[in-house]
Amino acid sequence: MGLLQLAWADRLVLIDPLAVSVAPLVELLAGDGVAVLHAAEQDLEVFMHECNKLPKKIFDTQLAAGFIGYTTPSLATLHERLLGVKLTKQARLSDWLQRPLPPNMVAYAAADVARLLEIQSILTTELMTRGRLGWAQQEFALLSERVHQSRNAADAWLKIKEIRNLQGVHKARAQAVAEWRTQYAARTDQPLRHVLSDLGVASVAQHMPTSLQQLRQLRGVEPRNLRRGAGKELLEQLAALRAADLLPKTSPAAPKLPTQLKPAVSLITSWAAQHATTAELDPALLATRNDIEQLLAGDPNSRAAKGWRAEMIAAPVQQLLAGQVAIAFDPQGKLILEKRSGCPLTPVADTDAAK
């Protein structure tokens, strides 16, 4: 963490965490106020790392905007569309650990939070008008729960789909690399993806490079992953894994997708995206392809079967599987669900035979 920005009704402060401890934030986080954040996951990870505590209540402006039709909007996008204000992007990729921070970076940091409460107010009004404030609050709670769970480094591999198809020692090594990545990210106060991507975890475990040059050549490994000694530490970790006798951990058995339903995944995923767009929802917020696969497999942990999504996605899909409705194209070429007629078209071959 290079800088902490705080704003409330009539004040805005910038705190240098390199100069002072942020531990006193624990008292603030324990209060009953709402922490308004944008794309909150990384900030919440920092709170857990620095204070071992999360705010009781959060409001993520990026998530909230997804419930009124925005697709993963940046903070600059929300400023421009909701407030008519353009934020400068000049300092976005700057080094926030440099000291002293130049005036343009200080101004950039302050602008990020100066009107965040106004954006929250506008989004809250929109959500209430659409009857979706409760949906958004469910999603905020799930985000907090996910950040809490991510602290368990030993189970970090469960969230990496690239590890699922690995077998034997390759899988065991990937699990160990995933655990190292989580621990390293916590120690160095970085998002997981900045340490190593999910693809990078699997790639490293399969190829087991022995030099920085070999590391750089692997898919999923970016130059930033190897900075500040991270590459050297990863190579040391791999050397230890190479010498160890590892067995892969097993995951809780999840229901398997029935073979006959596999062709339906792409079609239902496409319909779900269209359904979301029509309802002015971020399609990725409503359901991903993986959500649909889990739902069709009958996985009780499927995100699509819980909370507000149960009515939006799970119920229509169950009607589809029961043969009560069908997916069709409307005159504009959009996918829609409609009641089945129960009258299938006669195949051409049968028609010819009848003649």
Short mmCIF file of C-alpha atoms in Angstrom, two decimals:
data_model
loop_
_atom_site.label_atom_id
_atom_site.label_comp_id
_atom_site.label_asym_id
_atom_site.label_seq_id
_atom_site.Cartn_x
_atom_site.Cartn_y
_atom_site.Cartn_z
CA MET A 1 0.00 0.00 0.00
CA GLY A 2 1.54 3.27 -1.12
CA LEU A 3 -1.15 5.73 -0.06
CA LEU A 4 -4.42 5.75 1.87
CA GLN A 5 -7.19 8.16 0.85
CA LEU A 6 -10.07 8.89 3.21
CA ALA A 7 -12.99 11.25 2.68
CA TRP A 8 -16.17 11.91 4.61
CA ALA A 9 -18.87 14.58 4.64
CA ASP A 10 -16.65 17.66 4.91
CA ARG A 11 -13.05 16.43 4.98
CA LEU A 12 -10.50 14.62 2.85
CA VAL A 13 -7.15 13.32 4.08
CA LEU A 14 -4.26 11.45 2.49
CA ILE A 15 -2.29 9.17 4.82
CA ASP A 16 1.25 7.99 4.13
CA PRO A 17 1.40 4.35 5.36
CA LEU A 18 5.16 4.37 4.87
CA ALA A 19 5.46 7.05 7.55
CA VAL A 20 2.72 6.14 10.05
CA SER A 21 0.96 2.97 11.16
CA VAL A 22 -2.54 2.36 9.85
CA ALA A 23 -3.38 0.15 12.85
CA PRO A 24 -5.70 2.83 14.35
CA LEU A 25 -8.03 2.11 11.42
CA VAL A 26 -9.20 -0.96 13.33
CA GLU A 27 -11.42 1.24 15.48
CA LEU A 28 -12.89 2.87 12.39
CA LEU A 29 -13.49 -0.49 10.67
CA ALA A 30 -15.25 -1.80 13.78
CA GLY A 31 -17.76 1.06 13.70
CA ASP A 32 -21.24 1.02 12.24
CA GLY A 33 -20.48 3.31 9.31
CA VAL A 34 -20.46 2.22 5.66
CA ALA A 35 -17.11 2.04 3.87
CA VAL A 36 -17.60 3.30 0.31
CA LEU A 37 -14.99 1.82 -2.05
CA HIS A 38 -14.53 1.30 -5.78
CA ALA A 39 -13.52 -2.17 -7.00
CA ALA A 40 -13.20 -2.99 -3.33
CA GLU A 41 -11.57 -6.43 -3.32
CA GLN A 42 -7.98 -5.21 -3.36
CA ASP A 43 -8.69 -2.59 -0.68
CA LEU A 44 -10.37 -5.20 1.50
CA GLU A 45 -7.35 -7.48 1.12
CA VAL A 46 -5.17 -4.60 2.35
CA PHE A 47 -7.44 -4.05 5.37
CA MET A 48 -7.16 -7.74 6.24
CA HIS A 49 -3.40 -7.65 5.82
CA GLU A 50 -2.78 -4.44 7.78
CA CYS A 51 -5.58 -4.55 10.36
CA ASN A 52 -6.84 -8.14 10.32
CA LYS A 53 -10.33 -6.70 10.05
CA LEU A 54 -12.89 -5.72 7.44
CA PRO A 55 -15.52 -2.96 7.60
CA LYS A 56 -18.86 -4.12 8.99
CA LYS A 57 -20.62 -2.69 5.96
CA ILE A 58 -19.28 -1.87 2.52
CA PHE A 59 -20.63 -0.24 -0.63
CA ASP A 60 -18.66 -1.08 -3.77
CA THR A 61 -19.46 1.52 -6.43
CA GLN A 62 -18.21 -0.72 -9.25
CA LEU A 63 -20.42 -3.64 -8.17
CA ALA A 64 -23.37 -1.33 -7.54
CA ALA A 65 -23.05 0.15 -11.03
CA GLY A 66 -23.29 -3.36 -12.48
CA PHE A 67 -26.86 -3.54 -11.17
CA ILE A 68 -27.90 -0.56 -13.29
CA GLY A 69 -26.30 -1.72 -16.52
CA TYR A 70 -22.64 -0.67 -16.35
CA THR A 71 -20.08 -3.32 -17.34
CA THR A 72 -17.20 -3.29 -14.81
CA PRO A 73 -16.88 0.52 -15.02
CA SER A 74 -13.76 2.36 -13.95
CA LEU A 75 -14.00 5.10 -11.34
CA ALA A 76 -13.25 7.62 -14.09
CA THR A 77 -16.23 6.30 -16.08
CA LEU A 78 -18.60 6.78 -13.14
CA HIS A 79 -17.31 10.30 -12.53
CA GLU A 80 -17.88 11.19 -16.17
CA ARG A 81 -21.30 9.57 -16.63
CA LEU A 82 -22.85 10.29 -13.24
CA LEU A 83 -21.23 13.64 -12.37
CA GLY A 84 -20.08 14.99 -15.71
CA VAL A 85 -16.52 15.22 -14.37
CA LYS A 86 -13.41 13.99 -16.17
CA LEU A 87 -10.65 12.55 -14.01
CA THR A 88 -7.10 12.79 -15.27
CA LYS A 89 -5.37 9.45 -15.85
CA GLN A 90 -1.83 10.78 -15.98
CA ALA A 91 -0.78 9.42 -12.58
CA ARG A 92 -2.68 6.11 -12.71
CA LEU A 93 0.36 3.92 -13.46
CA SER A 94 2.85 5.94 -11.40
CA ASP A 95 5.07 4.59 -8.63
CA TRP A 96 3.10 5.32 -5.45
CA LEU A 97 6.00 4.24 -3.25
CA GLN A 98 8.21 7.15 -4.33
CA ARG A 99 8.73 9.96 -1.84
CA PRO A 100 7.96 12.76 -1.91
CA LEU A 101 4.91 12.35 -4.11
CA PRO A 102 4.76 15.10 -6.74
CA PRO A 103 1.80 17.54 -6.60
CA ASN A 104 0.07 16.02 -9.65
CA MET A 105 -0.03 12.58 -7.98
CA VAL A 106 -1.36 14.04 -4.73
CA ALA A 107 -4.10 15.83 -6.67
CA TYR A 108 -4.92 12.64 -8.59
CA ALA A 109 -5.21 10.62 -5.37
CA ALA A 110 -7.46 13.23 -3.74
CA ALA A 111 -9.75 13.43 -6.79
CA ASP A 112 -10.35 9.67 -6.62
CA VAL A 113 -12.28 9.97 -3.34
CA ALA A 114 -13.39 13.60 -3.23
CA ARG A 115 -16.80 12.86 -4.80
CA LEU A 116 -17.12 9.16 -4.10
CA LEU A 117 -19.96 9.73 -1.62
CA GLU A 118 -21.89 11.64 -4.29
CA ILE A 119 -21.51 8.68 -6.62
CA GLN A 120 -22.72 6.35 -3.87
CA SER A 121 -25.78 8.53 -3.32
CA ILE A 122 -26.68 8.53 -7.02
CA LEU A 123 -26.19 4.77 -7.31
CA THR A 124 -28.24 4.12 -4.17
CA THR A 125 -31.13 6.15 -5.56
CA GLU A 126 -30.97 4.26 -8.86
CA LEU A 127 -30.84 0.91 -7.06
CA MET A 128 -33.81 1.77 -4.87
CA THR A 129 -35.81 2.94 -7.90
CA ARG A 130 -35.18 -0.39 -9.61
CA GLY A 131 -35.76 -2.45 -6.48
CA ARG A 132 -32.18 -3.76 -6.56
CA LEU A 133 -30.58 -2.27 -3.48
CA GLY A 134 -31.06 -5.57 -1.64
CA TRP A 135 -29.39 -7.41 -4.52
CA ALA A 136 -26.37 -5.14 -4.35
CA GLN A 137 -26.12 -5.54 -0.57
CA GLN A 138 -26.11 -9.33 -0.99
CA GLU A 139 -23.23 -8.98 -3.43
CA PHE A 140 -21.27 -6.72 -1.06
CA ALA A 141 -21.65 -9.33 1.69
CA LEU A 142 -20.45 -12.10 -0.66
CA LEU A 143 -17.40 -10.01 -1.55
CA SER A 144 -16.47 -9.58 2.11
CA GLU A 145 -16.96 -13.31 2.68
CA ARG A 146 -14.72 -14.13 -0.28
CA VAL A 147 -11.92 -11.91 1.02
CA HIS A 148 -12.17 -13.58 4.43
CA GLN A 149 -11.89 -17.02 2.83
CA SER A 150 -8.95 -16.03 0.64
CA ARG A 151 -6.81 -15.74 3.76
CA ASN A 152 -6.53 -19.53 3.86
CA ALA A 153 -3.41 -20.04 1.74
CA ALA A 154 -3.59 -23.83 1.94
CA ASP A 155 -6.90 -23.86 0.06
CA ALA A 156 -5.96 -21.15 -2.46
CA TRP A 157 -5.70 -23.72 -5.27
CA LEU A 158 -9.42 -24.51 -5.06
CA LYS A 159 -10.18 -21.19 -6.80
CA ILE A 160 -7.82 -21.78 -9.74
CA LYS A 161 -9.58 -23.56 -12.59
CA GLU A 162 -6.28 -24.12 -14.43
CA ILE A 163 -5.30 -26.60 -11.70
CA ARG A 164 -8.40 -28.77 -12.01
CA ASN A 165 -7.20 -30.78 -15.01
CA LEU A 166 -3.69 -31.37 -13.69
CA GLN A 167 -2.78 -34.78 -12.34
CA GLY A 168 -0.28 -36.32 -9.93
CA VAL A 169 2.88 -34.42 -9.09
CA HIS A 170 2.01 -31.53 -11.44
CA LYS A 171 -1.18 -30.91 -9.50
CA ALA A 172 0.60 -31.19 -6.15
CA ARG A 173 3.23 -28.70 -7.26
CA ALA A 174 0.59 -26.29 -8.58
CA GLN A 175 -1.19 -26.45 -5.23
CA ALA A 176 2.06 -25.60 -3.47
CA VAL A 177 2.79 -22.71 -5.86
CA ALA A 178 -0.72 -21.35 -5.28
CA GLU A 179 -0.12 -21.46 -1.54
CA TRP A 180 3.23 -19.66 -1.94
CA ARG A 181 1.58 -17.00 -4.15
CA THR A 182 -1.06 -16.27 -1.50
CA GLN A 183 1.52 -16.03 1.27
CA TYR A 184 3.85 -13.85 -0.80
CA ALA A 185 0.99 -11.51 -1.76
CA ALA A 186 0.06 -11.11 1.92
CA ARG A 187 3.69 -10.44 2.94
CA THR A 188 4.30 -7.88 0.21
CA ASP A 189 0.85 -6.31 0.24
CA GLN A 190 -0.01 -7.08 -3.37
CA PRO A 191 -3.02 -8.46 -5.24
CA LEU A 192 -2.57 -12.13 -6.19
CA ARG A 193 -2.55 -11.36 -9.90
CA HIS A 194 0.42 -9.02 -9.44
CA VAL A 195 2.44 -11.86 -7.93
CA LEU A 196 1.47 -14.50 -10.50
CA SER A 197 -1.61 -15.09 -12.65
CA ASP A 198 -3.71 -18.23 -12.29
CA LEU A 199 -2.38 -19.43 -15.64
CA GLY A 200 1.13 -18.65 -14.43
CA VAL A 201 0.66 -20.86 -11.36
CA ALA A 202 -0.26 -23.87 -13.51
CA SER A 203 2.41 -23.13 -16.12
CA VAL A 204 5.20 -22.82 -13.55
CA ALA A 205 4.15 -26.06 -11.85
CA GLN A 206 4.14 -27.98 -15.12
CA HIS A 207 7.47 -26.72 -16.47
CA MET A 208 9.39 -26.21 -13.19
CA PRO A 209 11.88 -23.62 -14.57
CA THR A 210 15.32 -23.33 -13.02
CA SER A 211 16.27 -19.82 -14.14
CA LEU A 212 14.74 -16.36 -14.50
CA GLN A 213 15.14 -16.64 -18.26
CA GLN A 214 13.06 -19.81 -18.32
CA LEU A 215 10.48 -18.20 -16.05
CA ARG A 216 10.09 -15.24 -18.40
CA GLN A 217 9.30 -17.54 -21.31
CA LEU A 218 6.31 -19.23 -19.65
CA ARG A 219 2.72 -18.40 -20.46
CA GLY A 220 1.02 -16.46 -17.70
CA VAL A 221 4.26 -15.02 -16.30
CA GLU A 222 4.60 -11.26 -16.69
CA PRO A 223 7.69 -9.07 -16.11
CA ARG A 224 6.08 -7.50 -13.03
CA ASN A 225 5.83 -10.97 -11.45
CA LEU A 226 9.61 -11.23 -11.20
CA ARG A 227 10.44 -7.85 -9.67
CA ARG A 228 11.84 -7.07 -6.22
CA GLY A 229 13.15 -10.56 -5.61
CA ALA A 230 9.87 -12.36 -6.34
CA GLY A 231 11.37 -14.34 -9.21
CA LYS A 232 14.32 -15.48 -7.13
CA GLU A 233 12.07 -16.55 -4.25
CA LEU A 234 9.79 -18.46 -6.62
CA LEU A 235 12.78 -20.33 -8.08
CA GLU A 236 13.88 -21.26 -4.56
CA GLN A 237 10.37 -22.52 -3.85
CA LEU A 238 10.41 -24.60 -7.03
CA ALA A 239 13.79 -26.12 -6.12
CA ALA A 240 12.33 -27.23 -2.79
CA LEU A 241 9.27 -28.69 -4.50
CA ARG A 242 11.44 -30.56 -7.00
CA ALA A 243 13.17 -32.35 -4.15
CA ALA A 244 9.98 -33.08 -2.20
CA ASP A 245 7.77 -36.17 -2.43
CA LEU A 246 4.39 -34.55 -2.99
CA LEU A 247 0.90 -35.97 -3.27
CA PRO A 248 -1.96 -33.83 -4.62
CA LYS A 249 -4.68 -32.66 -2.27
CA THR A 250 -8.20 -33.72 -3.10
CA SER A 251 -11.07 -31.28 -3.38
CA PRO A 252 -14.65 -31.78 -2.23
CA ALA A 253 -16.41 -33.76 -4.92
CA ALA A 254 -18.62 -31.49 -7.00
CA PRO A 255 -21.52 -32.83 -9.07
CA LYS A 256 -20.52 -33.59 -12.65
CA LEU A 257 -22.28 -32.01 -15.58
CA PRO A 258 -24.40 -34.68 -17.32
CA THR A 259 -23.06 -35.42 -20.80
CA GLN A 260 -26.42 -34.72 -22.45
CA LEU A 261 -26.43 -31.18 -21.02
CA LYS A 262 -22.97 -30.17 -22.22
CA PRO A 263 -24.27 -28.79 -25.57
CA ALA A 264 -26.73 -26.62 -23.63
CA VAL A 265 -24.05 -24.71 -21.71
CA SER A 266 -23.08 -22.35 -24.53
CA LEU A 267 -26.68 -21.70 -25.53
CA ILE A 268 -27.84 -20.96 -21.99
CA THR A 269 -24.77 -18.81 -21.33
CA SER A 270 -25.59 -16.75 -24.44
CA TRP A 271 -29.22 -16.41 -23.34
CA ALA A 272 -28.11 -15.36 -19.83
CA ALA A 273 -25.91 -12.61 -21.30
CA GLN A 274 -28.81 -11.37 -23.43
CA HIS A 275 -31.15 -11.62 -20.45
CA ALA A 276 -28.76 -9.50 -18.38
CA THR A 277 -28.38 -6.86 -21.07
CA THR A 278 -32.14 -6.57 -21.49
CA ALA A 279 -32.55 -6.24 -17.71
CA GLU A 280 -29.74 -3.61 -17.59
CA LEU A 281 -27.37 -5.80 -15.59
CA ASP A 282 -23.68 -6.47 -16.09
CA PRO A 283 -23.71 -9.95 -17.77
CA ALA A 284 -20.65 -11.06 -15.77
CA LEU A 285 -22.44 -10.07 -12.59
CA LEU A 286 -25.50 -12.12 -13.43
CA ALA A 287 -23.83 -15.41 -14.44
CA THR A 288 -20.59 -16.63 -15.98
CA ARG A 289 -20.20 -19.78 -18.05
CA ASN A 290 -18.83 -21.55 -14.98
CA ASP A 291 -21.92 -20.49 -12.99
CA ILE A 292 -24.13 -22.04 -15.67
CA GLU A 293 -22.11 -25.27 -15.73
CA GLN A 294 -22.40 -25.60 -11.95
CA LEU A 295 -26.13 -24.86 -12.08
CA LEU A 296 -26.77 -27.50 -14.76
CA ALA A 297 -24.71 -29.99 -12.76
CA GLY A 298 -26.91 -29.41 -9.72
CA ASP A 299 -24.07 -28.00 -7.63
CA PRO A 300 -25.63 -26.47 -4.47
CA ASN A 301 -22.70 -24.04 -4.30
CA SER A 302 -23.45 -22.58 -7.71
CA ARG A 303 -23.62 -18.79 -7.45
CA ALA A 304 -26.50 -18.82 -9.95
CA ALA A 305 -28.71 -20.81 -7.56
CA LYS A 306 -28.44 -18.41 -4.62
CA GLY A 307 -29.90 -15.10 -3.55
CA TRP A 308 -31.22 -12.71 -6.18
CA ARG A 309 -29.83 -14.88 -9.00
CA ALA A 310 -32.13 -17.77 -8.06
CA GLU A 311 -35.10 -15.94 -9.56
CA MET A 312 -33.21 -14.32 -12.44
CA ILE A 313 -31.34 -17.41 -13.63
CA ALA A 314 -31.99 -20.64 -11.72
CA ALA A 315 -35.79 -20.60 -11.98
CA PRO A 316 -35.94 -20.01 -15.79
CA VAL A 317 -33.22 -22.61 -16.40
CA GLN A 318 -35.13 -25.18 -14.37
CA GLN A 319 -38.21 -24.47 -16.51
CA LEU A 320 -36.04 -24.95 -19.60
CA LEU A 321 -34.69 -28.28 -18.36
CA ALA A 322 -38.22 -29.41 -17.50
CA GLY A 323 -39.34 -28.74 -21.07
CA GLN A 324 -41.78 -26.02 -20.02
CA VAL A 325 -40.06 -23.24 -21.99
CA ALA A 326 -37.71 -23.02 -24.99
CA ILE A 327 -35.02 -20.63 -26.18
CA ALA A 328 -35.93 -18.79 -29.36
CA PHE A 329 -34.92 -15.77 -31.45
CA ASP A 330 -37.14 -12.70 -31.42
CA PRO A 331 -37.55 -10.56 -34.60
CA GLN A 332 -34.46 -8.54 -33.64
CA GLY A 333 -32.32 -11.67 -33.41
CA LYS A 334 -32.18 -11.66 -29.60
CA LEU A 335 -32.39 -14.85 -27.57
CA ILE A 336 -35.51 -15.09 -25.42
CA LEU A 337 -37.32 -17.72 -23.37
CA GLU A 338 -40.89 -18.51 -24.38
CA LYS A 339 -43.49 -21.15 -23.56
CA ARG A 340 -43.15 -24.36 -25.52
CA SER A 341 -45.84 -25.20 -28.01
CA GLY A 342 -45.31 -28.92 -27.51
CA CYS A 343 -45.48 -29.35 -31.27
CA PRO A 344 -42.04 -30.28 -32.64
CA LEU A 345 -41.37 -29.72 -36.33
CA THR A 346 -41.66 -32.84 -38.44
CA PRO A 347 -38.21 -33.85 -39.77
CA VAL A 348 -37.81 -33.48 -43.56
CA ALA A 349 -37.01 -37.19 -43.95
CA ASP A 350 -40.30 -38.17 -42.26
CA THR A 351 -42.26 -35.78 -44.48
CA ASP A 352 -40.78 -37.36 -47.63
CA ALA A 353 -41.56 -40.84 -46.34
CA ALA A 354 -45.18 -39.87 -45.73
CA LYS A 355 -45.55 -38.85 -49.35
#
